[in-house]
């Protein structure tokens, strides 16, 4: 059986969980929440950096969320989350990077500023991150004008990345109403069974969010 280390409130943990749920792969979920003090030392034994999520299969560790999902496609071919066709796969990987770097990354910069506390607040970081989110929201709104999922290739790695990044980014810098396509896409994501499961499982941990978790989701 696969061993999966992560935290129910972690965005990148969600990204891989969504893939695991889509593929209906059995796994041993070891939460690294402080309530389970043995799990983080286990994780560090495999990956001294201590970052999660981390997947262990037959004693071999796999880390970095996109790599883990690619490995899951190797283990269970259906449903495929990265298309076999080169052009389609490139499109999916492109959107995966957009959501991780330009949505998730900017959101996390604002969250990290809040965690540092008011005495270490850096207004420039927050302002630049929120401005960058506004820009990428506008770009995504145009790209997603056709409805459906992130790419024309069904539910993929790109949507696994989009769900947690847009979920939390909207808490940091709410998607304006004028971006109807992006708001509708976020709503479709949150209604999808594998994603709604992550939302509900994370609900008990919302007090961890340093900016205060809104009640709308």
mmCIF file of C-alpha atoms in Angstrom:
data_model
loop_
_atom_site.group_PDB
_atom_site.id
_atom_site.type_symbol
_atom_site.label_atom_id
_atom_site.label_comp_id
_atom_site.label_asym_id
_atom_site.label_seq_id
_atom_site.Cartn_x
_atom_site.Cartn_y
_atom_site.Cartn_z
ATOM 1 C CA UNK A 1 0.000 0.000 0.000
ATOM 2 C CA UNK A 2 1.069 3.576 -0.639
ATOM 3 C CA UNK A 3 1.911 5.772 2.354
ATOM 4 C CA UNK A 4 0.971 9.410 1.957
ATOM 5 C CA UNK A 5 2.197 12.158 4.275
ATOM 6 C CA UNK A 6 0.422 15.497 4.267
ATOM 7 C CA UNK A 7 -1.916 17.787 6.144
ATOM 8 C CA UNK A 8 -5.663 18.141 5.474
ATOM 9 C CA UNK A 9 -5.394 21.951 5.383
ATOM 10 C CA UNK A 10 -2.352 22.044 3.082
ATOM 11 C CA UNK A 11 -2.945 23.215 -0.480
ATOM 12 C CA UNK A 12 -0.302 20.964 -2.016
ATOM 13 C CA UNK A 13 -1.562 18.023 0.044
ATOM 14 C CA UNK A 14 -4.971 18.617 -1.535
ATOM 15 C CA UNK A 15 -3.484 18.654 -4.996
ATOM 16 C CA UNK A 16 -2.263 15.061 -4.660
ATOM 17 C CA UNK A 17 -5.257 13.895 -2.618
ATOM 18 C CA UNK A 18 -7.531 14.941 -5.463
ATOM 19 C CA UNK A 19 -5.542 12.727 -7.827
ATOM 20 C CA UNK A 20 -5.608 9.805 -5.381
ATOM 21 C CA UNK A 21 -9.382 10.154 -4.981
ATOM 22 C CA UNK A 22 -9.931 10.473 -8.744
ATOM 23 C CA UNK A 23 -8.042 7.240 -9.326
ATOM 24 C CA UNK A 24 -9.572 5.496 -6.281
ATOM 25 C CA UNK A 25 -6.133 4.325 -5.156
ATOM 26 C CA UNK A 26 -5.885 2.874 -1.661
ATOM 27 C CA UNK A 27 -3.331 4.589 0.564
ATOM 28 C CA UNK A 28 -2.316 4.982 4.178
ATOM 29 C CA UNK A 29 -2.852 8.675 4.972
ATOM 30 C CA UNK A 30 -0.472 9.878 7.669
ATOM 31 C CA UNK A 31 -1.349 13.390 8.732
ATOM 32 C CA UNK A 32 1.555 15.540 9.892
ATOM 33 C CA UNK A 33 -0.721 17.602 12.126
ATOM 34 C CA UNK A 34 0.761 18.005 15.641
ATOM 35 C CA UNK A 35 -1.973 15.647 16.844
ATOM 36 C CA UNK A 36 0.092 12.859 15.218
ATOM 37 C CA UNK A 37 3.640 13.543 16.470
ATOM 38 C CA UNK A 38 5.178 10.358 15.033
ATOM 39 C CA UNK A 39 4.425 11.167 11.412
ATOM 40 C CA UNK A 40 6.729 14.139 10.772
ATOM 41 C CA UNK A 41 9.838 12.252 11.966
ATOM 42 C CA UNK A 42 8.835 9.424 9.632
ATOM 43 C CA UNK A 43 8.532 11.899 6.769
ATOM 44 C CA UNK A 44 11.941 13.441 7.544
ATOM 45 C CA UNK A 45 13.508 9.992 7.522
ATOM 46 C CA UNK A 46 12.516 9.798 3.850
ATOM 47 C CA UNK A 47 13.027 13.485 2.962
ATOM 48 C CA UNK A 48 15.184 15.477 5.418
ATOM 49 C CA UNK A 49 13.889 18.785 4.047
ATOM 50 C CA UNK A 50 10.609 17.920 5.753
ATOM 51 C CA UNK A 51 8.308 19.277 3.062
ATOM 52 C CA UNK A 52 5.023 17.618 2.304
ATOM 53 C CA UNK A 53 3.195 16.067 0.579
ATOM 54 C CA UNK A 54 5.327 12.967 0.335
ATOM 55 C CA UNK A 55 4.393 9.613 -1.173
ATOM 56 C CA UNK A 56 6.214 6.399 -0.265
ATOM 57 C CA UNK A 57 5.788 3.273 -2.378
ATOM 58 C CA UNK A 58 7.763 0.117 -1.683
ATOM 59 C CA UNK A 59 10.141 2.171 0.434
ATOM 60 C CA UNK A 60 10.847 4.701 -2.315
ATOM 61 C CA UNK A 61 9.876 8.331 -1.561
ATOM 62 C CA UNK A 62 8.352 10.650 -4.150
ATOM 63 C CA UNK A 63 7.989 14.348 -3.443
ATOM 64 C CA UNK A 64 6.863 17.483 -5.285
ATOM 65 C CA UNK A 65 3.145 17.335 -6.035
ATOM 66 C CA UNK A 66 3.302 17.327 -9.846
ATOM 67 C CA UNK A 67 5.878 14.524 -9.825
ATOM 68 C CA UNK A 68 3.756 12.486 -7.407
ATOM 69 C CA UNK A 69 0.727 12.820 -9.680
ATOM 70 C CA UNK A 70 2.777 11.778 -12.688
ATOM 71 C CA UNK A 71 3.854 8.701 -10.720
ATOM 72 C CA UNK A 72 0.212 7.961 -9.894
ATOM 73 C CA UNK A 73 -0.551 7.997 -13.623
ATOM 74 C CA UNK A 74 2.129 5.313 -13.943
ATOM 75 C CA UNK A 75 0.564 3.230 -11.168
ATOM 76 C CA UNK A 76 -3.051 3.575 -12.303
ATOM 77 C CA UNK A 77 -3.487 4.564 -15.914
ATOM 78 C CA UNK A 78 -7.155 5.526 -15.636
ATOM 79 C CA UNK A 79 -8.371 8.116 -15.374
ATOM 80 C CA UNK A 80 -5.284 9.725 -16.896
ATOM 81 C CA UNK A 81 -4.381 13.091 -15.375
ATOM 82 C CA UNK A 82 -1.587 13.829 -17.844
ATOM 83 C CA UNK A 83 -2.537 13.013 -21.437
ATOM 84 C CA UNK A 84 -0.266 10.747 -23.453
ATOM 85 C CA UNK A 85 -0.406 13.033 -26.486
ATOM 86 C CA UNK A 86 2.559 15.431 -26.351
ATOM 87 C CA UNK A 87 0.701 18.644 -27.215
ATOM 88 C CA UNK A 88 -2.126 17.865 -24.810
ATOM 89 C CA UNK A 89 0.316 16.961 -22.030
ATOM 90 C CA UNK A 90 2.239 20.180 -22.610
ATOM 91 C CA UNK A 91 -0.963 22.211 -22.281
ATOM 92 C CA UNK A 92 -1.851 20.443 -19.034
ATOM 93 C CA UNK A 93 1.622 20.895 -17.569
ATOM 94 C CA UNK A 94 1.580 24.557 -18.614
ATOM 95 C CA UNK A 95 -1.593 25.231 -16.644
ATOM 96 C CA UNK A 96 -0.261 23.210 -13.727
ATOM 97 C CA UNK A 97 2.694 25.603 -13.567
ATOM 98 C CA UNK A 98 0.442 28.652 -13.915
ATOM 99 C CA UNK A 99 -1.708 27.588 -10.974
ATOM 100 C CA UNK A 100 1.238 26.559 -8.781
ATOM 101 C CA UNK A 101 3.514 29.509 -9.488
ATOM 102 C CA UNK A 102 1.240 32.409 -10.339
ATOM 103 C CA UNK A 103 -1.770 31.636 -8.138
ATOM 104 C CA UNK A 104 -0.626 29.346 -5.312
ATOM 105 C CA UNK A 105 2.773 31.017 -4.984
ATOM 106 C CA UNK A 106 1.332 34.522 -4.763
ATOM 107 C CA UNK A 107 -1.318 33.392 -2.285
ATOM 108 C CA UNK A 108 1.316 31.771 -0.086
ATOM 109 C CA UNK A 109 3.401 34.954 -0.059
ATOM 110 C CA UNK A 110 0.488 36.833 1.527
ATOM 111 C CA UNK A 111 -0.152 34.020 4.004
ATOM 112 C CA UNK A 112 3.540 33.909 4.935
ATOM 113 C CA UNK A 113 3.448 37.643 5.616
ATOM 114 C CA UNK A 114 0.508 37.156 7.987
ATOM 115 C CA UNK A 115 2.299 34.317 9.772
ATOM 116 C CA UNK A 116 5.308 36.577 10.388
ATOM 117 C CA UNK A 117 3.034 38.835 12.413
ATOM 118 C CA UNK A 118 2.400 42.592 12.303
ATOM 119 C CA UNK A 119 5.856 43.417 13.639
ATOM 120 C CA UNK A 120 7.413 41.795 10.560
ATOM 121 C CA UNK A 121 4.749 42.776 8.044
ATOM 122 C CA UNK A 122 6.129 43.767 4.636
ATOM 123 C CA UNK A 123 3.419 45.766 2.897
ATOM 124 C CA UNK A 124 5.213 45.673 -0.453
ATOM 125 C CA UNK A 125 5.098 41.869 -0.577
ATOM 126 C CA UNK A 126 1.376 41.800 0.114
ATOM 127 C CA UNK A 127 0.564 44.586 -2.346
ATOM 128 C CA UNK A 128 2.666 43.062 -5.131
ATOM 129 C CA UNK A 129 1.224 39.604 -4.553
ATOM 130 C CA UNK A 130 -2.354 40.825 -4.600
ATOM 131 C CA UNK A 131 -1.678 42.861 -7.754
ATOM 132 C CA UNK A 132 -0.163 39.778 -9.388
ATOM 133 C CA UNK A 133 -3.225 37.742 -8.431
ATOM 134 C CA UNK A 134 -5.481 40.377 -9.960
ATOM 135 C CA UNK A 135 -3.490 40.163 -13.188
ATOM 136 C CA UNK A 136 -3.511 36.378 -13.423
ATOM 137 C CA UNK A 137 -7.221 36.311 -12.556
ATOM 138 C CA UNK A 138 -7.895 38.441 -15.614
ATOM 139 C CA UNK A 139 -5.765 36.196 -17.824
ATOM 140 C CA UNK A 140 -7.412 33.026 -16.515
ATOM 141 C CA UNK A 141 -10.879 34.513 -16.973
ATOM 142 C CA UNK A 142 -10.175 34.830 -20.707
ATOM 143 C CA UNK A 143 -8.544 31.403 -20.967
ATOM 144 C CA UNK A 144 -11.486 29.710 -19.248
ATOM 145 C CA UNK A 145 -14.169 31.396 -21.328
ATOM 146 C CA UNK A 146 -15.263 28.090 -22.838
ATOM 147 C CA UNK A 147 -16.363 26.597 -19.531
ATOM 148 C CA UNK A 148 -15.512 23.054 -18.491
ATOM 149 C CA UNK A 149 -12.123 22.230 -16.981
ATOM 150 C CA UNK A 150 -8.811 24.044 -17.275
ATOM 151 C CA UNK A 151 -7.928 22.439 -20.607
ATOM 152 C CA UNK A 152 -9.968 20.693 -23.331
ATOM 153 C CA UNK A 153 -8.578 17.340 -22.178
ATOM 154 C CA UNK A 154 -10.967 16.539 -19.339
ATOM 155 C CA UNK A 155 -10.176 16.624 -15.626
ATOM 156 C CA UNK A 156 -6.385 16.630 -15.368
ATOM 157 C CA UNK A 157 -3.326 17.545 -13.352
ATOM 158 C CA UNK A 158 -4.134 21.166 -14.195
ATOM 159 C CA UNK A 159 -7.429 20.976 -12.296
ATOM 160 C CA UNK A 160 -5.757 19.198 -9.364
ATOM 161 C CA UNK A 161 -3.483 22.244 -9.129
ATOM 162 C CA UNK A 162 -6.250 24.765 -9.762
ATOM 163 C CA UNK A 163 -8.586 23.614 -7.003
ATOM 164 C CA UNK A 164 -6.477 24.366 -3.899
ATOM 165 C CA UNK A 165 -4.769 27.381 -5.442
ATOM 166 C CA UNK A 166 -8.025 29.123 -6.364
ATOM 167 C CA UNK A 167 -9.728 27.995 -3.153
ATOM 168 C CA UNK A 168 -7.176 29.738 -0.948
ATOM 169 C CA UNK A 169 -6.247 32.578 -3.316
ATOM 170 C CA UNK A 170 -9.861 33.750 -3.248
ATOM 171 C CA UNK A 171 -9.526 34.015 0.537
ATOM 172 C CA UNK A 172 -6.414 36.181 0.169
ATOM 173 C CA UNK A 173 -7.632 38.334 -2.720
ATOM 174 C CA UNK A 174 -11.238 37.637 -3.644
ATOM 175 C CA UNK A 175 -11.877 37.025 -7.330
ATOM 176 C CA UNK A 176 -13.787 40.102 -8.574
ATOM 177 C CA UNK A 177 -17.337 39.570 -9.788
ATOM 178 C CA UNK A 178 -16.394 40.809 -13.262
ATOM 179 C CA UNK A 179 -14.329 37.638 -13.760
ATOM 180 C CA UNK A 180 -17.415 35.493 -14.200
ATOM 181 C CA UNK A 181 -15.636 32.681 -16.056
ATOM 182 C CA UNK A 182 -13.018 32.230 -13.360
ATOM 183 C CA UNK A 183 -15.564 32.410 -10.552
ATOM 184 C CA UNK A 184 -17.704 29.798 -12.320
ATOM 185 C CA UNK A 185 -14.672 27.555 -12.806
ATOM 186 C CA UNK A 186 -13.810 27.783 -9.105
ATOM 187 C CA UNK A 187 -17.404 26.867 -8.261
ATOM 188 C CA UNK A 188 -17.274 23.842 -10.602
ATOM 189 C CA UNK A 189 -14.061 22.718 -8.958
ATOM 190 C CA UNK A 190 -15.470 22.975 -5.433
ATOM 191 C CA UNK A 191 -18.549 20.987 -6.463
ATOM 192 C CA UNK A 192 -16.452 18.146 -7.907
ATOM 193 C CA UNK A 193 -16.591 15.123 -5.530
ATOM 194 C CA UNK A 194 -12.855 14.575 -5.038
ATOM 195 C CA UNK A 195 -12.384 18.278 -4.327
ATOM 196 C CA UNK A 196 -15.424 18.780 -2.096
ATOM 197 C CA UNK A 197 -14.108 15.870 -0.028
ATOM 198 C CA UNK A 198 -10.866 17.775 0.555
ATOM 199 C CA UNK A 199 -12.782 20.939 1.461
ATOM 200 C CA UNK A 200 -14.858 19.119 4.063
ATOM 201 C CA UNK A 201 -11.928 17.190 5.545
ATOM 202 C CA UNK A 202 -10.028 20.467 5.964
ATOM 203 C CA UNK A 203 -12.908 22.342 7.571
ATOM 204 C CA UNK A 204 -11.914 21.492 11.199
ATOM 205 C CA UNK A 205 -8.536 23.167 10.623
ATOM 206 C CA UNK A 206 -9.748 26.547 9.361
ATOM 207 C CA UNK A 207 -8.600 28.256 12.540
ATOM 208 C CA UNK A 208 -5.065 27.673 11.229
ATOM 209 C CA UNK A 209 -5.591 30.228 8.457
ATOM 210 C CA UNK A 210 -3.770 33.340 9.727
ATOM 211 C CA UNK A 211 -5.979 35.848 7.925
ATOM 212 C CA UNK A 212 -9.242 34.388 9.171
ATOM 213 C CA UNK A 213 -11.196 31.896 7.085
ATOM 214 C CA UNK A 214 -14.283 33.334 5.350
ATOM 215 C CA UNK A 215 -17.582 31.532 5.781
ATOM 216 C CA UNK A 216 -18.587 31.540 2.136
ATOM 217 C CA UNK A 217 -16.960 28.197 1.204
#
